[in-house]
Amino acid sequence: MKKVVVAAALAAALAVLATAAWGSTKGSSSVASPANAGNALVKCGKTRSIGLLAPITGPAASLGQPQVHWAQYYVNTYNRTHKKKFKFVKEDTMLGSANGTAEAVKGAQALGSNSRVLGTVGPAGSNEVKATTGALKGAGLGFVSGSATNTQITLDGTRTGFFFRTVPPDSSQSKSVTGYITGTLKVKRVYIIDDQEAYSTGLADEVQAQLQAKGVTVGRDGVSQQQSDFSPLINKIPRNTQLVYLPWQLPPKGKAFGEQMKGLGRAGVKLMGSDGLFDPLFSGLGSHVYDSFFPLNPADKRVAAFKSIHKATELFGAPSYVATQVVAGAIDRACKNGTASRAEVRAQIKKTNIAASTSLLGLPVAFDKHGDMVKKPFGIYHSVKGVFVRVA
């Protein structure tokens, strides 16, 4: 009888440990032994599974759908020319919803518990990356984002060896933004409004500090992603403001803000968004709109091929194509002997080396020790007849 009691107690303890490892939304602090996570070998088989965390529906769906389309485009192209195939296990994170990051965590837990999933593409938002770290790292999964740019998510050490990204960090984006505002637009009075999420506040902080260092007068405020009436906030913006900077994630909110600015007689104020607002909803506001965006080679034949399929360019999702390419390549290399572990896939992600000549980004894809790409440029775009055109 004593043995039965001991066994039951041991089982209960293991269940508690498992819950802690899979359910954390605060990074790796509750993961028992992340260094050994994901060592179990699985048969690769004829079809290999990749997890995909993206805002398929919800407020950020206009960004999530291009990510899904580009990721699927890579898999479809690959599957046409290889005997071994890839398929996605998709989980909807509903970025920007009233539930916060709860859906992203739920999706990460589902991927972690699926033994067939060897690596993951996503999630999209930097706040989602932070929230899902416990579940993904606890399951031993490597994850590669095509859009999370917060500087600190690769530098704080929490995700080292597990998280990678195919976009530059905000430390690069902020320099491009600041340089264009002061050097080209020669603006002296800026108002910054963040959306109170990790991506937005981090980028806003960096741009604010750099602008102030260059002698620019900077006002600052924040607004929830759930806000829809921006008139009280707009009325607080000083009348002599020349540019409002919006490092936001949700294009519908950016569009609503711009329309309400116009309705309140502030149409002459320049608007600048960040990569999260690189969307027709924002560019369609007019020629006073600017934006910063990821590196990309628009002349690449894959861009034209994608456009012919989807009847739209949808460039925001292009780095997710590369993220899928990275994960798929790592799985292929890990599966050479017929079996692979998640740990082996992570090791292969670290070894990624895609030449600039074959990269959709127009620059080489290789990672430094933090999980960032070795080269990190950001571009600046201007709305011309409702379409963003690169100007710097």
mmCIF file of C-alpha atoms in Angstrom:
data_model
loop_
_atom_site.group_PDB
_atom_site.id
_atom_site.type_symbol
_atom_site.label_atom_id
_atom_site.label_comp_id
_atom_site.label_asym_id
_atom_site.label_seq_id
_atom_site.Cartn_x
_atom_site.Cartn_y
_atom_site.Cartn_z
ATOM 1 C CA MET A 1 0.000 0.000 0.000
ATOM 2 C CA LYS A 2 2.873 2.360 0.822
ATOM 3 C CA LYS A 3 4.293 1.871 -2.687
ATOM 4 C CA VAL A 4 0.961 2.855 -4.205
ATOM 5 C CA VAL A 5 0.831 6.048 -2.122
ATOM 6 C CA VAL A 6 4.405 6.944 -3.069
ATOM 7 C CA ALA A 7 3.697 6.308 -6.741
ATOM 8 C CA ALA A 8 0.580 8.462 -6.599
ATOM 9 C CA ALA A 9 2.482 11.265 -4.913
ATOM 10 C CA LEU A 10 5.234 11.052 -7.524
ATOM 11 C CA ALA A 11 2.705 11.180 -10.349
ATOM 12 C CA ALA A 12 1.073 14.253 -8.820
ATOM 13 C CA ALA A 13 4.447 15.966 -8.478
ATOM 14 C CA LEU A 14 5.284 15.244 -12.095
ATOM 15 C CA ALA A 15 1.930 16.661 -13.167
ATOM 16 C CA VAL A 16 2.660 19.881 -11.288
ATOM 17 C CA LEU A 17 6.077 20.158 -12.932
ATOM 18 C CA ALA A 18 4.563 19.574 -16.358
ATOM 19 C CA THR A 19 1.951 22.264 -15.775
ATOM 20 C CA ALA A 20 4.646 24.704 -14.708
ATOM 21 C CA ALA A 21 6.775 23.966 -17.749
ATOM 22 C CA TRP A 22 3.982 24.179 -20.315
ATOM 23 C CA GLY A 23 1.778 26.851 -18.826
ATOM 24 C CA SER A 24 4.184 29.662 -17.992
ATOM 25 C CA THR A 25 3.702 32.999 -19.689
ATOM 26 C CA LYS A 26 6.777 34.561 -18.075
ATOM 27 C CA GLY A 27 9.644 33.015 -19.960
ATOM 28 C CA SER A 28 11.883 30.236 -18.757
ATOM 29 C CA SER A 29 11.751 30.825 -15.014
ATOM 30 C CA SER A 30 9.310 27.971 -14.430
ATOM 31 C CA VAL A 31 10.926 25.463 -16.806
ATOM 32 C CA ALA A 32 12.666 22.719 -14.855
ATOM 33 C CA SER A 33 15.574 21.950 -17.209
ATOM 34 C CA PRO A 34 15.350 23.776 -20.570
ATOM 35 C CA ALA A 35 18.832 22.603 -21.575
ATOM 36 C CA ASN A 36 17.496 19.047 -21.850
ATOM 37 C CA ALA A 37 14.118 19.953 -23.310
ATOM 38 C CA GLY A 38 13.186 18.429 -26.635
ATOM 39 C CA ASN A 39 15.705 15.575 -26.717
ATOM 40 C CA ALA A 40 13.147 12.892 -27.569
ATOM 41 C CA LEU A 41 13.684 11.425 -31.033
ATOM 42 C CA VAL A 42 10.750 11.085 -33.428
ATOM 43 C CA LYS A 43 10.562 9.442 -36.842
ATOM 44 C CA CYS A 44 10.589 12.116 -39.497
ATOM 45 C CA GLY A 45 8.487 10.131 -41.959
ATOM 46 C CA LYS A 46 7.366 11.335 -45.349
ATOM 47 C CA THR A 47 5.647 14.426 -43.957
ATOM 48 C CA ARG A 48 7.242 16.684 -41.348
ATOM 49 C CA SER A 49 5.214 19.075 -39.189
ATOM 50 C CA ILE A 50 5.993 22.745 -38.534
ATOM 51 C CA GLY A 51 4.057 24.780 -35.998
ATOM 52 C CA LEU A 52 2.694 28.150 -37.109
ATOM 53 C CA LEU A 53 1.650 30.792 -34.574
ATOM 54 C CA ALA A 54 0.004 33.773 -36.273
ATOM 55 C CA PRO A 55 -2.920 36.198 -35.854
ATOM 56 C CA ILE A 56 -5.086 34.391 -38.369
ATOM 57 C CA THR A 57 -8.198 36.172 -37.124
ATOM 58 C CA GLY A 58 -8.809 39.157 -34.847
ATOM 59 C CA PRO A 59 -7.682 42.812 -34.929
ATOM 60 C CA ALA A 60 -4.297 42.044 -36.522
ATOM 61 C CA ALA A 61 -5.585 39.612 -39.150
ATOM 62 C CA SER A 62 -4.608 42.015 -41.941
ATOM 63 C CA LEU A 63 -1.001 41.353 -40.875
ATOM 64 C CA GLY A 64 -1.439 37.712 -39.896
ATOM 65 C CA GLN A 65 -3.015 36.580 -43.144
ATOM 66 C CA PRO A 66 -0.031 37.729 -45.263
ATOM 67 C CA GLN A 67 2.248 35.863 -42.866
ATOM 68 C CA VAL A 68 0.212 32.689 -43.287
ATOM 69 C CA HIS A 69 0.094 33.148 -47.063
ATOM 70 C CA TRP A 70 3.855 33.659 -47.391
ATOM 71 C CA ALA A 71 4.688 30.783 -45.039
ATOM 72 C CA GLN A 72 2.324 28.490 -46.949
ATOM 73 C CA TYR A 73 3.814 29.712 -50.231
ATOM 74 C CA TYR A 74 7.223 28.433 -49.157
ATOM 75 C CA VAL A 75 5.812 25.048 -48.108
ATOM 76 C CA ASN A 76 3.788 24.669 -51.316
ATOM 77 C CA THR A 77 6.808 25.519 -53.452
ATOM 78 C CA TYR A 78 9.028 23.132 -51.505
ATOM 79 C CA ASN A 79 6.521 20.271 -51.623
ATOM 80 C CA ARG A 80 6.255 20.437 -55.419
ATOM 81 C CA THR A 81 9.936 19.584 -55.845
ATOM 82 C CA HIS A 82 10.686 17.201 -52.934
ATOM 83 C CA LYS A 83 9.609 13.685 -52.066
ATOM 84 C CA LYS A 84 9.554 14.523 -48.372
ATOM 85 C CA LYS A 85 6.818 17.027 -47.574
ATOM 86 C CA PHE A 86 6.072 19.676 -44.961
ATOM 87 C CA LYS A 87 2.754 20.619 -43.416
ATOM 88 C CA PHE A 88 1.734 23.296 -40.929
ATOM 89 C CA VAL A 89 0.005 22.836 -37.618
ATOM 90 C CA LYS A 90 -1.627 26.263 -37.328
ATOM 91 C CA GLU A 91 -2.632 28.039 -34.137
ATOM 92 C CA ASP A 92 -4.443 31.393 -34.127
ATOM 93 C CA THR A 93 -2.946 33.899 -31.658
ATOM 94 C CA MET A 94 -5.588 36.614 -32.263
ATOM 95 C CA LEU A 95 -3.016 39.367 -31.656
ATOM 96 C CA GLY A 96 -4.562 42.534 -30.240
ATOM 97 C CA SER A 97 -7.754 40.878 -28.976
ATOM 98 C CA ALA A 98 -9.318 41.645 -25.618
ATOM 99 C CA ASN A 99 -7.833 38.388 -24.273
ATOM 100 C CA GLY A 100 -4.338 39.808 -24.612
ATOM 101 C CA THR A 101 -1.807 37.031 -25.189
ATOM 102 C CA ALA A 102 -3.971 34.208 -23.790
ATOM 103 C CA GLU A 103 -4.720 32.758 -27.240
ATOM 104 C CA ALA A 104 -1.041 32.821 -28.165
ATOM 105 C CA VAL A 105 -0.131 30.923 -24.990
ATOM 106 C CA LYS A 106 -2.891 28.392 -25.631
ATOM 107 C CA GLY A 107 -1.616 27.859 -29.167
ATOM 108 C CA ALA A 108 1.981 27.454 -27.983
ATOM 109 C CA GLN A 109 0.879 24.858 -25.449
ATOM 110 C CA ALA A 110 -0.971 22.947 -28.175
ATOM 111 C CA LEU A 111 2.120 22.913 -30.413
ATOM 112 C CA GLY A 112 4.346 21.870 -27.537
ATOM 113 C CA SER A 113 2.143 18.898 -26.718
ATOM 114 C CA ASN A 114 2.105 17.725 -30.349
ATOM 115 C CA SER A 115 5.144 15.418 -30.615
ATOM 116 C CA ARG A 116 5.113 15.633 -34.426
ATOM 117 C CA VAL A 117 5.910 19.367 -34.376
ATOM 118 C CA LEU A 118 9.691 19.777 -34.643
ATOM 119 C CA GLY A 119 9.963 23.564 -34.956
ATOM 120 C CA THR A 120 7.761 26.652 -35.014
ATOM 121 C CA VAL A 121 7.301 29.743 -37.161
ATOM 122 C CA GLY A 122 6.101 32.756 -35.152
ATOM 123 C CA PRO A 123 4.606 34.226 -33.139
ATOM 124 C CA ALA A 124 4.102 37.619 -34.735
ATOM 125 C CA GLY A 125 4.185 40.123 -31.874
ATOM 126 C CA SER A 126 7.030 40.764 -29.450
ATOM 127 C CA ASN A 127 4.575 40.657 -26.552
ATOM 128 C CA GLU A 128 3.444 37.243 -27.806
ATOM 129 C CA VAL A 129 7.057 36.062 -27.968
ATOM 130 C CA LYS A 130 7.486 36.966 -24.314
ATOM 131 C CA ALA A 131 4.227 35.319 -23.295
ATOM 132 C CA THR A 132 4.788 32.036 -25.157
ATOM 133 C CA THR A 133 8.411 31.526 -24.164
ATOM 134 C CA GLY A 134 7.559 29.315 -21.182
ATOM 135 C CA ALA A 135 5.430 26.931 -23.242
ATOM 136 C CA LEU A 136 7.696 26.764 -26.300
ATOM 137 C CA LYS A 137 10.984 26.610 -24.431
ATOM 138 C CA GLY A 138 9.568 24.151 -21.928
ATOM 139 C CA ALA A 139 8.691 21.872 -24.839
ATOM 140 C CA GLY A 140 12.145 22.257 -26.369
ATOM 141 C CA LEU A 141 10.819 23.972 -29.492
ATOM 142 C CA GLY A 142 12.897 26.387 -31.507
ATOM 143 C CA PHE A 143 10.779 29.280 -32.799
ATOM 144 C CA VAL A 144 11.542 31.774 -35.557
ATOM 145 C CA SER A 145 9.518 34.972 -35.921
ATOM 146 C CA GLY A 146 9.152 36.959 -39.111
ATOM 147 C CA SER A 147 7.967 40.137 -37.407
ATOM 148 C CA ALA A 148 8.837 40.419 -33.681
ATOM 149 C CA THR A 149 11.301 43.307 -33.451
ATOM 150 C CA ASN A 150 11.556 44.321 -29.770
ATOM 151 C CA THR A 151 15.268 44.765 -29.084
ATOM 152 C CA GLN A 152 15.378 43.099 -25.672
ATOM 153 C CA ILE A 153 13.717 39.776 -26.535
ATOM 154 C CA THR A 154 17.015 38.518 -27.953
ATOM 155 C CA LEU A 155 19.312 40.332 -25.530
ATOM 156 C CA ASP A 156 17.848 39.455 -22.121
ATOM 157 C CA GLY A 157 19.126 35.867 -22.365
ATOM 158 C CA THR A 158 15.742 34.283 -21.646
ATOM 159 C CA ARG A 159 15.307 32.754 -25.113
ATOM 160 C CA THR A 160 18.908 32.263 -26.238
ATOM 161 C CA GLY A 161 19.243 29.127 -28.348
ATOM 162 C CA PHE A 162 15.472 28.800 -28.745
ATOM 163 C CA PHE A 163 14.263 32.044 -30.351
ATOM 164 C CA PHE A 164 15.433 33.514 -33.665
ATOM 165 C CA ARG A 165 14.039 36.129 -36.044
ATOM 166 C CA THR A 166 14.295 37.004 -39.719
ATOM 167 C CA VAL A 167 13.708 40.727 -39.171
ATOM 168 C CA PRO A 168 16.060 43.321 -37.660
ATOM 169 C CA PRO A 169 15.529 44.513 -34.075
ATOM 170 C CA ASP A 170 14.082 47.866 -33.124
ATOM 171 C CA SER A 171 17.570 49.108 -32.278
ATOM 172 C CA SER A 172 18.039 49.179 -36.049
ATOM 173 C CA GLN A 173 14.539 50.425 -36.840
ATOM 174 C CA SER A 174 14.776 53.293 -34.341
ATOM 175 C CA LYS A 175 18.001 54.571 -35.932
ATOM 176 C CA SER A 176 16.427 54.546 -39.398
ATOM 177 C CA VAL A 177 13.320 56.342 -38.125
ATOM 178 C CA THR A 178 15.260 58.962 -36.168
ATOM 179 C CA GLY A 179 17.667 59.583 -39.044
ATOM 180 C CA TYR A 180 14.850 60.158 -41.524
ATOM 181 C CA ILE A 181 12.806 62.396 -39.215
ATOM 182 C CA THR A 182 15.755 64.645 -38.410
ATOM 183 C CA GLY A 183 17.876 64.342 -41.548
ATOM 184 C CA THR A 184 15.303 64.272 -44.362
ATOM 185 C CA LEU A 185 12.050 65.636 -42.954
ATOM 186 C CA LYS A 186 13.988 68.014 -40.666
ATOM 187 C CA VAL A 187 11.199 67.899 -38.110
ATOM 188 C CA LYS A 188 11.751 69.630 -34.757
ATOM 189 C CA ARG A 189 8.506 68.835 -32.886
ATOM 190 C CA VAL A 190 7.306 65.229 -32.603
ATOM 191 C CA TYR A 191 4.578 63.538 -30.591
ATOM 192 C CA ILE A 192 4.949 59.794 -29.910
ATOM 193 C CA ILE A 193 1.998 57.564 -29.017
ATOM 194 C CA ASP A 194 2.684 53.920 -28.087
ATOM 195 C CA ASP A 195 0.012 51.212 -27.837
ATOM 196 C CA GLN A 196 1.122 50.029 -24.383
ATOM 197 C CA GLU A 197 2.473 46.677 -25.644
ATOM 198 C CA ALA A 198 6.084 45.439 -25.427
ATOM 199 C CA TYR A 199 6.877 45.981 -29.116
ATOM 200 C CA SER A 200 5.426 49.480 -29.183
ATOM 201 C CA THR A 201 6.747 50.827 -25.895
ATOM 202 C CA GLY A 202 10.247 49.492 -26.543
ATOM 203 C CA LEU A 203 10.482 51.087 -29.991
ATOM 204 C CA ALA A 204 8.885 54.320 -28.759
ATOM 205 C CA ASP A 205 11.419 54.564 -25.939
ATOM 206 C CA GLU A 206 14.348 54.170 -28.324
ATOM 207 C CA VAL A 207 13.057 56.694 -30.870
ATOM 208 C CA GLN A 208 12.198 59.211 -28.144
ATOM 209 C CA ALA A 209 15.667 59.045 -26.595
ATOM 210 C CA GLN A 210 17.400 59.385 -29.967
ATOM 211 C CA LEU A 211 15.219 62.307 -31.087
ATOM 212 C CA GLN A 212 15.777 64.160 -27.824
ATOM 213 C CA ALA A 213 19.517 63.604 -28.149
ATOM 214 C CA LYS A 214 19.303 65.399 -31.503
ATOM 215 C CA GLY A 215 17.493 68.377 -29.991
ATOM 216 C CA VAL A 216 13.952 67.480 -31.098
ATOM 217 C CA THR A 217 11.069 68.435 -28.795
ATOM 218 C CA VAL A 218 9.175 65.207 -28.047
ATOM 219 C CA GLY A 219 5.769 64.711 -26.419
ATOM 220 C CA ARG A 220 4.721 61.237 -25.321
ATOM 221 C CA ASP A 221 1.501 59.363 -24.596
ATOM 222 C CA GLY A 222 0.100 55.847 -24.710
ATOM 223 C CA VAL A 223 -3.218 54.279 -25.661
ATOM 224 C CA SER A 224 -4.702 50.799 -25.328
ATOM 225 C CA GLN A 225 -5.029 48.589 -28.394
ATOM 226 C CA GLN A 226 -8.718 48.353 -27.505
ATOM 227 C CA GLN A 227 -9.265 52.130 -27.854
ATOM 228 C CA SER A 228 -11.384 53.288 -30.793
ATOM 229 C CA ASP A 229 -12.109 56.943 -29.993
ATOM 230 C CA PHE A 230 -8.837 58.844 -30.226
ATOM 231 C CA SER A 231 -10.294 62.372 -30.104
ATOM 232 C CA PRO A 232 -9.348 63.080 -26.439
ATOM 233 C CA LEU A 233 -5.788 61.988 -27.202
ATOM 234 C CA ILE A 234 -5.611 63.988 -30.442
ATOM 235 C CA ASN A 235 -6.809 67.108 -28.653
ATOM 236 C CA LYS A 236 -3.865 66.792 -26.238
ATOM 237 C CA ILE A 237 -1.326 66.974 -29.075
ATOM 238 C CA PRO A 238 0.211 70.477 -29.217
ATOM 239 C CA ARG A 239 -0.920 72.509 -32.220
ATOM 240 C CA ASN A 240 2.636 73.134 -33.376
ATOM 241 C CA THR A 241 3.416 69.398 -33.649
ATOM 242 C CA GLN A 242 4.884 68.563 -37.045
ATOM 243 C CA LEU A 243 4.841 64.762 -36.899
ATOM 244 C CA VAL A 244 3.044 62.085 -34.871
ATOM 245 C CA TYR A 245 4.897 58.795 -34.541
ATOM 246 C CA LEU A 246 2.761 55.664 -34.088
ATOM 247 C CA PRO A 247 4.751 52.439 -33.441
ATOM 248 C CA TRP A 248 1.533 50.388 -33.472
ATOM 249 C CA GLN A 249 0.709 46.788 -34.382
ATOM 250 C CA LEU A 250 -2.873 47.128 -35.658
ATOM 251 C CA PRO A 251 -3.450 48.790 -39.070
ATOM 252 C CA PRO A 252 -7.196 49.341 -38.498
ATOM 253 C CA LYS A 253 -6.312 51.426 -35.436
ATOM 254 C CA GLY A 254 -3.731 53.401 -37.417
ATOM 255 C CA LYS A 255 -6.324 54.117 -40.086
ATOM 256 C CA ALA A 256 -8.905 55.200 -37.497
ATOM 257 C CA PHE A 257 -6.389 57.516 -35.817
ATOM 258 C CA GLY A 258 -5.478 59.157 -39.132
ATOM 259 C CA GLU A 259 -9.106 59.653 -40.104
ATOM 260 C CA GLN A 260 -9.913 61.174 -36.707
ATOM 261 C CA MET A 261 -6.892 63.492 -37.001
ATOM 262 C CA LYS A 262 -8.327 64.765 -40.292
ATOM 263 C CA GLY A 263 -11.798 65.114 -38.807
ATOM 264 C CA LEU A 264 -10.396 67.270 -36.018
ATOM 265 C CA GLY A 265 -8.615 69.599 -38.430
ATOM 266 C CA ARG A 266 -5.134 68.083 -38.046
ATOM 267 C CA ALA A 267 -4.759 66.695 -41.579
ATOM 268 C CA GLY A 268 -1.565 68.678 -42.173
ATOM 269 C CA VAL A 269 0.387 66.827 -39.480
ATOM 270 C CA LYS A 270 2.706 64.128 -40.810
ATOM 271 C CA LEU A 271 2.135 60.563 -39.569
ATOM 272 C CA MET A 272 4.850 57.949 -39.322
ATOM 273 C CA GLY A 273 4.163 54.318 -38.477
ATOM 274 C CA SER A 274 6.420 51.347 -37.867
ATOM 275 C CA ASP A 275 6.523 47.889 -39.446
ATOM 276 C CA GLY A 276 3.212 46.911 -37.816
ATOM 277 C CA LEU A 277 1.414 49.599 -39.848
ATOM 278 C CA PHE A 278 2.963 48.670 -43.199
ATOM 279 C CA ASP A 279 -0.454 48.036 -44.667
ATOM 280 C CA PRO A 280 -2.791 49.583 -47.298
ATOM 281 C CA LEU A 281 -5.137 50.614 -44.479
ATOM 282 C CA PHE A 282 -2.451 53.010 -43.239
ATOM 283 C CA SER A 283 -0.823 54.015 -46.524
ATOM 284 C CA GLY A 284 -4.260 54.843 -47.908
ATOM 285 C CA LEU A 285 -4.536 57.831 -45.558
ATOM 286 C CA GLY A 286 -2.537 60.023 -47.947
ATOM 287 C CA SER A 287 0.807 61.535 -48.883
ATOM 288 C CA HIS A 288 1.486 62.818 -45.351
ATOM 289 C CA VAL A 289 2.064 59.201 -44.205
ATOM 290 C CA TYR A 290 5.454 57.517 -43.749
ATOM 291 C CA ASP A 291 6.483 54.112 -42.416
ATOM 292 C CA SER A 292 9.508 51.983 -41.561
ATOM 293 C CA PHE A 293 9.645 48.402 -42.795
ATOM 294 C CA PHE A 294 11.710 45.230 -43.004
ATOM 295 C CA PRO A 295 14.474 44.641 -45.563
ATOM 296 C CA LEU A 296 13.214 42.948 -48.715
ATOM 297 C CA ASN A 297 14.252 42.418 -52.333
ATOM 298 C CA PRO A 298 11.123 43.491 -54.283
ATOM 299 C CA ALA A 299 12.776 42.462 -57.560
ATOM 300 C CA ASP A 300 12.961 38.812 -56.446
ATOM 301 C CA LYS A 301 10.943 36.630 -58.827
ATOM 302 C CA ARG A 302 9.180 35.029 -55.863
ATOM 303 C CA VAL A 303 7.536 38.379 -55.072
ATOM 304 C CA ALA A 304 6.006 38.507 -58.546
ATOM 305 C CA ALA A 305 4.973 34.843 -58.358
ATOM 306 C CA PHE A 306 3.308 35.405 -54.996
ATOM 307 C CA LYS A 307 1.457 38.439 -56.322
ATOM 308 C CA SER A 308 0.124 36.475 -59.287
ATOM 309 C CA ILE A 309 -1.296 33.851 -56.922
ATOM 310 C CA HIS A 310 -2.829 36.153 -54.328
ATOM 311 C CA LYS A 311 -3.566 39.151 -56.578
ATOM 312 C CA ALA A 312 -1.857 41.322 -53.967
ATOM 313 C CA THR A 313 1.721 41.996 -52.875
ATOM 314 C CA GLU A 314 1.254 41.544 -49.090
ATOM 315 C CA LEU A 315 4.912 42.272 -48.342
ATOM 316 C CA PHE A 316 4.494 42.236 -44.569
ATOM 317 C CA GLY A 317 4.492 38.434 -44.613
ATOM 318 C CA ALA A 318 7.669 38.022 -46.681
ATOM 319 C CA PRO A 319 9.997 37.558 -43.663
ATOM 320 C CA SER A 320 7.685 34.731 -42.536
ATOM 321 C CA TYR A 321 8.529 32.979 -45.820
ATOM 322 C CA VAL A 322 12.167 33.200 -44.762
ATOM 323 C CA ALA A 323 11.337 32.068 -41.214
ATOM 324 C CA THR A 324 9.635 29.004 -42.708
ATOM 325 C CA GLN A 325 12.635 28.424 -44.967
ATOM 326 C CA VAL A 326 14.889 28.507 -41.893
ATOM 327 C CA VAL A 327 12.795 26.043 -39.880
ATOM 328 C CA ALA A 328 12.219 23.698 -42.816
ATOM 329 C CA GLY A 329 15.919 23.664 -43.690
ATOM 330 C CA ALA A 330 16.826 22.892 -40.086
ATOM 331 C CA ILE A 331 14.349 20.009 -39.964
ATOM 332 C CA ASP A 332 15.659 18.624 -43.252
ATOM 333 C CA ARG A 333 19.213 18.595 -41.951
ATOM 334 C CA ALA A 334 18.224 17.118 -38.597
ATOM 335 C CA CYS A 335 16.196 14.388 -40.336
ATOM 336 C CA LYS A 336 19.038 13.069 -42.499
ATOM 337 C CA ASN A 337 19.193 9.769 -40.596
ATOM 338 C CA GLY A 338 15.408 9.369 -40.476
ATOM 339 C CA THR A 339 14.852 10.654 -36.945
ATOM 340 C CA ALA A 340 15.172 14.031 -35.299
ATOM 341 C CA SER A 341 14.642 15.759 -31.991
ATOM 342 C CA ARG A 342 13.554 19.297 -31.310
ATOM 343 C CA ALA A 343 16.967 19.936 -29.794
ATOM 344 C CA GLU A 344 18.649 18.820 -33.025
ATOM 345 C CA VAL A 345 16.398 21.143 -35.011
ATOM 346 C CA ARG A 346 17.317 24.064 -32.746
ATOM 347 C CA ALA A 347 20.998 23.293 -33.295
ATOM 348 C CA GLN A 348 20.451 23.333 -37.049
ATOM 349 C CA ILE A 349 18.550 26.638 -36.906
ATOM 350 C CA LYS A 350 21.653 28.164 -35.299
ATOM 351 C CA LYS A 351 23.698 26.951 -38.290
ATOM 352 C CA THR A 352 21.435 28.589 -40.891
ATOM 353 C CA ASN A 353 23.356 30.237 -43.710
ATOM 354 C CA ILE A 354 21.281 31.491 -46.651
ATOM 355 C CA ALA A 355 23.269 33.523 -49.175
ATOM 356 C CA ALA A 356 22.158 37.036 -50.099
ATOM 357 C CA SER A 357 21.851 35.961 -53.737
ATOM 358 C CA THR A 358 19.142 33.431 -52.853
ATOM 359 C CA SER A 359 17.513 35.303 -49.961
ATOM 360 C CA LEU A 360 14.107 36.898 -50.361
ATOM 361 C CA LEU A 361 15.328 39.638 -48.029
ATOM 362 C CA GLY A 362 18.138 40.646 -50.358
ATOM 363 C CA LEU A 363 20.738 40.009 -47.641
ATOM 364 C CA PRO A 364 22.250 36.919 -46.058
ATOM 365 C CA VAL A 365 20.315 35.044 -43.398
ATOM 366 C CA ALA A 366 22.616 33.906 -40.611
ATOM 367 C CA PHE A 367 22.194 34.323 -36.870
ATOM 368 C CA ASP A 368 24.459 35.728 -34.199
ATOM 369 C CA LYS A 369 24.698 34.245 -30.711
ATOM 370 C CA HIS A 370 21.560 36.099 -29.624
ATOM 371 C CA GLY A 371 19.337 34.820 -32.442
ATOM 372 C CA ASP A 372 19.408 38.064 -34.437
ATOM 373 C CA MET A 373 20.381 38.239 -38.080
ATOM 374 C CA VAL A 374 23.983 39.286 -38.595
ATOM 375 C CA LYS A 375 22.956 42.129 -40.942
ATOM 376 C CA LYS A 376 20.101 44.381 -39.796
ATOM 377 C CA PRO A 377 19.078 47.267 -42.092
ATOM 378 C CA PHE A 378 15.600 48.873 -42.020
ATOM 379 C CA GLY A 379 13.944 50.867 -44.811
ATOM 380 C CA ILE A 380 11.776 54.017 -44.789
ATOM 381 C CA TYR A 381 8.680 54.280 -47.000
ATOM 382 C CA HIS A 382 6.415 57.127 -48.126
ATOM 383 C CA SER A 383 2.786 56.815 -49.221
ATOM 384 C CA VAL A 384 2.488 57.720 -52.910
ATOM 385 C CA LYS A 385 -1.023 57.453 -54.328
ATOM 386 C CA GLY A 386 -1.959 55.143 -51.469
ATOM 387 C CA VAL A 387 1.006 52.782 -51.905
ATOM 388 C CA PHE A 388 4.184 52.702 -49.808
ATOM 389 C CA VAL A 389 7.305 53.454 -51.874
ATOM 390 C CA ARG A 390 10.782 53.087 -50.403
ATOM 391 C CA VAL A 391 12.557 56.440 -50.017
ATOM 392 C CA ALA A 392 15.457 55.560 -47.709
#
